[in-house]
Amino acid sequence: MAVLYNVTTSSDQADSVSLGLTGNWNDLGAIAPELPDTISPFIGSLELQAHFESGSDERAMDLLRREWGYMLYTNLSVQSTLLEGFTANGSIGYRSYRGYNYDASYTSHAHGWSSGPTSALTFYVLGLTVTSPQGQTWAVAPHTSGLTAAEGGFETSLGWYGVKWTLSDSAFTISLDVPSETSGTIRLPYEGQTTVNGRSLVISAGAVQLAGGHHDISVQF
């Protein structure tokens, strides 16, 4: 929470917190210190965002693959929705000892509070956020996170906001579709020869200010 809510005082301190959190992990995810033997995807969702926020993208993706990968592939779940929680060994007896007479049958198998990666992947990996009400202004700052492509978006009352990016050994390309009456900033994760809508552009501090509409940006390494 200290990282996620910007209580840390430096990037080194944020990274130190991120690293320390991995001490709670096992092969299936982050075990809650306050609830021994318990993996809570709701709390894990906050941790996932904190790793991205600290710039520790590899740790974030590692946790994502452990915890949510387990829920989507274990034969103990329906493999298409998310569990409320599970024990450190992967069983579905989530907190059955806390007022539920050790009966695991109440555990939700379609738990919205466990869906934190939906926003984390949108806001960090895809990199798309709104920065004012309705999305009058927006920001795009992709975390490529060891991936070669990402595509997604969302809609507000002003319209559709969509981003698609690809990464190769020689180039990073990104396409953006946002409502015409908006404006925002794209912060590029790589440096190189940059074109915006086919025109060469010198980038200041890795950021491009753009009006709404459709834009194609390419960075050649």
mmCIF file of C-alpha atoms in Angstrom:
data_model
loop_
_atom_site.group_PDB
_atom_site.id
_atom_site.type_symbol
_atom_site.label_atom_id
_atom_site.label_comp_id
_atom_site.label_asym_id
_atom_site.label_seq_id
_atom_site.Cartn_x
_atom_site.Cartn_y
_atom_site.Cartn_z
ATOM 1 C CA MET A 1 0.000 0.000 0.000
ATOM 2 C CA ALA A 2 2.925 2.345 0.694
ATOM 3 C CA VAL A 3 4.021 2.041 -2.932
ATOM 4 C CA LEU A 4 0.554 2.073 -4.443
ATOM 5 C CA TYR A 5 -0.447 5.230 -2.584
ATOM 6 C CA ASN A 6 2.893 7.002 -3.082
ATOM 7 C CA VAL A 7 4.010 7.032 0.551
ATOM 8 C CA THR A 8 7.523 5.899 -0.365
ATOM 9 C CA THR A 9 10.090 8.668 -0.669
ATOM 10 C CA SER A 10 12.259 7.373 -3.526
ATOM 11 C CA SER A 11 12.291 4.886 -6.382
ATOM 12 C CA ASP A 12 14.889 2.826 -4.495
ATOM 13 C CA GLN A 13 12.592 2.609 -1.489
ATOM 14 C CA ALA A 14 9.670 1.564 -3.686
ATOM 15 C CA ASP A 15 11.796 -1.131 -5.311
ATOM 16 C CA SER A 16 12.907 -2.343 -1.880
ATOM 17 C CA VAL A 17 9.270 -2.747 -0.812
ATOM 18 C CA SER A 18 8.501 -4.569 -4.055
ATOM 19 C CA LEU A 19 11.407 -6.945 -3.533
ATOM 20 C CA GLY A 20 10.450 -7.551 0.095
ATOM 21 C CA LEU A 21 6.917 -8.572 -0.886
ATOM 22 C CA THR A 22 8.277 -11.492 -2.896
ATOM 23 C CA GLY A 23 9.335 -13.070 0.399
ATOM 24 C CA ASN A 24 5.652 -13.914 0.947
ATOM 25 C CA TRP A 25 5.326 -15.828 -2.323
ATOM 26 C CA ASN A 26 5.111 -19.516 -2.988
ATOM 27 C CA ASP A 27 4.593 -21.242 -6.338
ATOM 28 C CA LEU A 28 0.895 -20.300 -6.379
ATOM 29 C CA GLY A 29 0.996 -16.659 -5.364
ATOM 30 C CA ALA A 30 1.331 -14.236 -2.468
ATOM 31 C CA ILE A 31 0.492 -15.665 0.964
ATOM 32 C CA ALA A 32 -1.102 -13.072 3.251
ATOM 33 C CA PRO A 33 1.098 -12.608 6.372
ATOM 34 C CA GLU A 34 -1.970 -11.593 8.385
ATOM 35 C CA LEU A 35 -3.863 -14.740 7.314
ATOM 36 C CA PRO A 36 -1.450 -17.686 7.392
ATOM 37 C CA ASP A 37 -2.030 -20.341 4.732
ATOM 38 C CA THR A 38 -4.225 -17.946 2.741
ATOM 39 C CA ILE A 39 -3.822 -16.531 -0.766
ATOM 40 C CA SER A 40 -6.215 -13.630 -1.345
ATOM 41 C CA PRO A 41 -6.467 -12.464 -4.980
ATOM 42 C CA PHE A 42 -8.148 -9.259 -3.801
ATOM 43 C CA ILE A 43 -5.102 -8.260 -1.752
ATOM 44 C CA GLY A 44 -2.848 -9.770 -4.410
ATOM 45 C CA SER A 45 -4.437 -7.402 -6.928
ATOM 46 C CA LEU A 46 -3.224 -4.427 -4.905
ATOM 47 C CA GLU A 47 0.237 -5.966 -4.683
ATOM 48 C CA LEU A 48 0.228 -6.546 -8.440
ATOM 49 C CA GLN A 49 -0.385 -2.852 -9.084
ATOM 50 C CA ALA A 50 2.272 -1.887 -6.539
ATOM 51 C CA HIS A 51 4.910 -3.899 -8.407
ATOM 52 C CA PHE A 52 3.998 -2.117 -11.646
ATOM 53 C CA GLU A 53 3.945 1.252 -9.859
ATOM 54 C CA SER A 54 7.463 0.661 -8.516
ATOM 55 C CA GLY A 55 8.715 -0.172 -12.015
ATOM 56 C CA SER A 56 9.151 -3.851 -11.110
ATOM 57 C CA ASP A 57 7.324 -5.142 -14.163
ATOM 58 C CA GLU A 58 8.970 -8.579 -14.146
ATOM 59 C CA ARG A 59 7.825 -9.186 -10.560
ATOM 60 C CA ALA A 60 4.309 -8.059 -11.447
ATOM 61 C CA MET A 61 4.099 -10.463 -14.371
ATOM 62 C CA ASP A 62 5.620 -13.259 -12.281
ATOM 63 C CA LEU A 63 2.939 -12.811 -9.611
ATOM 64 C CA LEU A 64 0.222 -12.594 -12.264
ATOM 65 C CA ARG A 65 1.281 -15.867 -13.839
ATOM 66 C CA ARG A 66 1.573 -17.656 -10.490
ATOM 67 C CA GLU A 67 -1.633 -16.544 -8.797
ATOM 68 C CA TRP A 68 -4.089 -15.922 -11.614
ATOM 69 C CA GLY A 69 -2.523 -18.533 -13.850
ATOM 70 C CA TYR A 70 -3.227 -21.101 -11.139
ATOM 71 C CA MET A 71 -6.876 -20.061 -10.860
ATOM 72 C CA LEU A 72 -7.408 -20.279 -14.614
ATOM 73 C CA TYR A 73 -5.714 -23.663 -15.078
ATOM 74 C CA THR A 74 -6.373 -25.688 -11.926
ATOM 75 C CA ASN A 75 -9.010 -28.398 -12.271
ATOM 76 C CA LEU A 76 -10.415 -27.272 -8.909
ATOM 77 C CA SER A 77 -11.958 -24.202 -10.542
ATOM 78 C CA VAL A 78 -14.178 -23.657 -13.567
ATOM 79 C CA GLN A 79 -11.090 -22.306 -15.435
ATOM 80 C CA SER A 80 -12.910 -19.268 -16.807
ATOM 81 C CA THR A 81 -13.731 -17.170 -13.719
ATOM 82 C CA LEU A 82 -11.763 -16.208 -10.621
ATOM 83 C CA LEU A 83 -11.754 -17.693 -7.132
ATOM 84 C CA GLU A 84 -12.465 -15.689 -3.990
ATOM 85 C CA GLY A 85 -9.318 -17.213 -2.535
ATOM 86 C CA PHE A 86 -7.489 -20.449 -1.856
ATOM 87 C CA THR A 87 -5.029 -21.953 0.581
ATOM 88 C CA ALA A 88 -1.267 -21.944 0.190
ATOM 89 C CA ASN A 89 -1.334 -25.488 -1.205
ATOM 90 C CA GLY A 90 -3.995 -24.592 -3.781
ATOM 91 C CA SER A 91 -7.031 -26.158 -2.133
ATOM 92 C CA ILE A 92 -10.333 -24.280 -2.133
ATOM 93 C CA GLY A 93 -10.777 -24.307 1.653
ATOM 94 C CA TYR A 94 -10.494 -20.523 1.696
ATOM 95 C CA ARG A 95 -10.918 -19.281 5.295
ATOM 96 C CA SER A 96 -13.307 -22.136 6.040
ATOM 97 C CA TYR A 97 -12.159 -21.992 9.666
ATOM 98 C CA ARG A 98 -13.426 -18.423 10.136
ATOM 99 C CA GLY A 99 -17.080 -18.956 10.999
ATOM 100 C CA TYR A 100 -17.882 -21.453 8.251
ATOM 101 C CA ASN A 101 -17.463 -24.699 10.214
ATOM 102 C CA TYR A 102 -14.595 -25.779 7.964
ATOM 103 C CA ASP A 103 -17.002 -25.994 5.024
ATOM 104 C CA ALA A 104 -15.295 -24.856 1.826
ATOM 105 C CA SER A 105 -18.417 -25.039 -0.313
ATOM 106 C CA TYR A 106 -19.267 -21.356 0.219
ATOM 107 C CA THR A 107 -16.132 -20.126 -1.588
ATOM 108 C CA SER A 108 -17.051 -17.970 -4.582
ATOM 109 C CA HIS A 109 -15.811 -19.207 -7.964
ATOM 110 C CA ALA A 110 -16.800 -16.006 -9.778
ATOM 111 C CA HIS A 111 -15.450 -13.275 -7.540
ATOM 112 C CA GLY A 112 -15.252 -9.758 -8.947
ATOM 113 C CA TRP A 113 -12.899 -8.641 -6.171
ATOM 114 C CA SER A 114 -10.276 -11.024 -7.586
ATOM 115 C CA SER A 115 -10.208 -9.340 -10.999
ATOM 116 C CA GLY A 116 -7.460 -6.797 -10.269
ATOM 117 C CA PRO A 117 -5.351 -7.822 -13.288
ATOM 118 C CA THR A 118 -8.065 -6.402 -15.557
ATOM 119 C CA SER A 119 -7.263 -2.854 -14.480
ATOM 120 C CA ALA A 120 -3.549 -3.524 -13.906
ATOM 121 C CA LEU A 121 -3.030 -4.841 -17.432
ATOM 122 C CA THR A 122 -5.041 -1.925 -18.846
ATOM 123 C CA PHE A 123 -3.411 0.855 -16.830
ATOM 124 C CA TYR A 124 0.173 -0.452 -16.851
ATOM 125 C CA VAL A 125 0.889 -3.032 -19.578
ATOM 126 C CA LEU A 126 -1.387 -1.437 -22.159
ATOM 127 C CA GLY A 127 -0.605 1.859 -20.438
ATOM 128 C CA LEU A 128 -3.962 3.592 -20.903
ATOM 129 C CA THR A 129 -5.522 5.782 -18.202
ATOM 130 C CA VAL A 130 -7.849 8.774 -18.057
ATOM 131 C CA THR A 131 -6.580 11.785 -16.133
ATOM 132 C CA SER A 132 -9.753 13.861 -15.788
ATOM 133 C CA PRO A 133 -13.503 13.208 -15.535
ATOM 134 C CA GLN A 134 -15.048 11.323 -18.481
ATOM 135 C CA GLY A 135 -11.614 11.075 -20.085
ATOM 136 C CA GLN A 136 -11.408 14.658 -21.330
ATOM 137 C CA THR A 137 -7.675 14.145 -20.864
ATOM 138 C CA TRP A 138 -5.799 10.846 -20.894
ATOM 139 C CA ALA A 139 -2.326 9.365 -20.676
ATOM 140 C CA VAL A 140 -0.664 6.403 -22.344
ATOM 141 C CA ALA A 141 2.521 4.973 -20.805
ATOM 142 C CA PRO A 142 3.028 1.310 -21.754
ATOM 143 C CA HIS A 143 5.010 -1.126 -19.609
ATOM 144 C CA THR A 144 6.066 -3.729 -22.169
ATOM 145 C CA SER A 145 6.852 -6.137 -19.316
ATOM 146 C CA GLY A 146 8.615 -8.760 -21.423
ATOM 147 C CA LEU A 147 5.715 -8.974 -23.884
ATOM 148 C CA THR A 148 5.758 -8.337 -27.634
ATOM 149 C CA ALA A 149 2.224 -6.981 -28.074
ATOM 150 C CA ALA A 150 -0.844 -5.699 -26.255
ATOM 151 C CA GLU A 151 -4.236 -4.421 -27.362
ATOM 152 C CA GLY A 152 -7.256 -3.174 -25.450
ATOM 153 C CA GLY A 153 -9.309 -0.229 -24.310
ATOM 154 C CA PHE A 154 -12.487 0.991 -22.660
ATOM 155 C CA GLU A 155 -15.389 3.346 -23.213
ATOM 156 C CA THR A 156 -16.642 6.425 -21.383
ATOM 157 C CA SER A 157 -19.579 8.683 -22.206
ATOM 158 C CA LEU A 158 -17.275 10.504 -24.633
ATOM 159 C CA GLY A 159 -16.559 7.369 -26.653
ATOM 160 C CA TRP A 160 -13.965 4.646 -27.193
ATOM 161 C CA TYR A 161 -10.358 4.772 -25.955
ATOM 162 C CA GLY A 162 -8.193 2.116 -27.569
ATOM 163 C CA VAL A 163 -4.483 1.291 -27.685
ATOM 164 C CA LYS A 164 -2.518 -1.317 -29.600
ATOM 165 C CA TRP A 165 1.256 -1.690 -29.385
ATOM 166 C CA THR A 166 3.842 -4.110 -30.743
ATOM 167 C CA LEU A 167 7.518 -4.585 -29.947
ATOM 168 C CA SER A 168 10.193 -6.197 -32.121
ATOM 169 C CA ASP A 169 13.984 -6.291 -32.029
ATOM 170 C CA SER A 170 14.134 -3.128 -34.135
ATOM 171 C CA ALA A 171 10.993 -1.101 -33.422
ATOM 172 C CA PHE A 172 8.210 -0.176 -31.033
ATOM 173 C CA THR A 173 4.917 0.842 -32.649
ATOM 174 C CA ILE A 174 1.743 2.083 -31.010
ATOM 175 C CA SER A 175 -1.674 3.032 -32.388
ATOM 176 C CA LEU A 176 -4.165 5.118 -30.460
ATOM 177 C CA ASP A 177 -7.864 5.822 -30.999
ATOM 178 C CA VAL A 178 -9.519 8.319 -28.643
ATOM 179 C CA PRO A 179 -12.496 10.701 -28.909
ATOM 180 C CA SER A 180 -11.748 13.738 -31.053
ATOM 181 C CA GLU A 181 -12.672 16.284 -28.369
ATOM 182 C CA THR A 182 -10.026 15.005 -25.944
ATOM 183 C CA SER A 183 -6.273 15.453 -25.539
ATOM 184 C CA GLY A 184 -3.462 13.671 -23.779
ATOM 185 C CA THR A 185 0.112 12.471 -23.536
ATOM 186 C CA ILE A 186 1.899 9.368 -24.753
ATOM 187 C CA ARG A 187 5.070 8.494 -22.869
ATOM 188 C CA LEU A 188 7.186 6.182 -24.994
ATOM 189 C CA PRO A 189 9.072 3.342 -23.280
ATOM 190 C CA TYR A 190 11.922 3.403 -25.821
ATOM 191 C CA GLU A 191 14.143 5.984 -27.492
ATOM 192 C CA GLY A 192 15.070 6.143 -31.159
ATOM 193 C CA GLN A 193 14.040 7.654 -34.472
ATOM 194 C CA THR A 194 10.407 8.561 -33.875
ATOM 195 C CA THR A 195 7.593 9.213 -36.320
ATOM 196 C CA VAL A 196 4.098 10.416 -35.422
ATOM 197 C CA ASN A 197 1.497 9.846 -38.132
ATOM 198 C CA GLY A 198 4.301 9.420 -40.660
ATOM 199 C CA ARG A 199 6.226 12.574 -39.724
ATOM 200 C CA SER A 200 9.582 12.568 -37.955
ATOM 201 C CA LEU A 201 9.487 14.146 -34.527
ATOM 202 C CA VAL A 202 12.043 15.034 -31.879
ATOM 203 C CA ILE A 203 10.705 13.794 -28.539
ATOM 204 C CA SER A 204 11.255 15.752 -25.326
ATOM 205 C CA ALA A 205 11.628 13.540 -22.223
ATOM 206 C CA GLY A 206 10.042 10.628 -24.070
ATOM 207 C CA ALA A 207 6.594 12.258 -24.161
ATOM 208 C CA VAL A 208 4.310 13.305 -27.016
ATOM 209 C CA GLN A 209 1.366 15.696 -26.554
ATOM 210 C CA LEU A 210 -1.561 14.830 -28.833
ATOM 211 C CA ALA A 211 -5.097 15.911 -29.596
ATOM 212 C CA GLY A 212 -7.845 13.316 -29.853
ATOM 213 C CA GLY A 213 -8.441 11.098 -32.865
ATOM 214 C CA HIS A 214 -6.357 8.318 -34.422
ATOM 215 C CA HIS A 215 -2.560 8.342 -34.168
ATOM 216 C CA ASP A 216 0.220 5.975 -35.228
ATOM 217 C CA ILE A 217 3.626 6.294 -33.581
ATOM 218 C CA SER A 218 6.774 4.337 -34.388
ATOM 219 C CA VAL A 219 10.164 4.267 -32.680
ATOM 220 C CA GLN A 220 13.011 2.697 -34.667
ATOM 221 C CA PHE A 221 15.961 1.549 -32.546
#
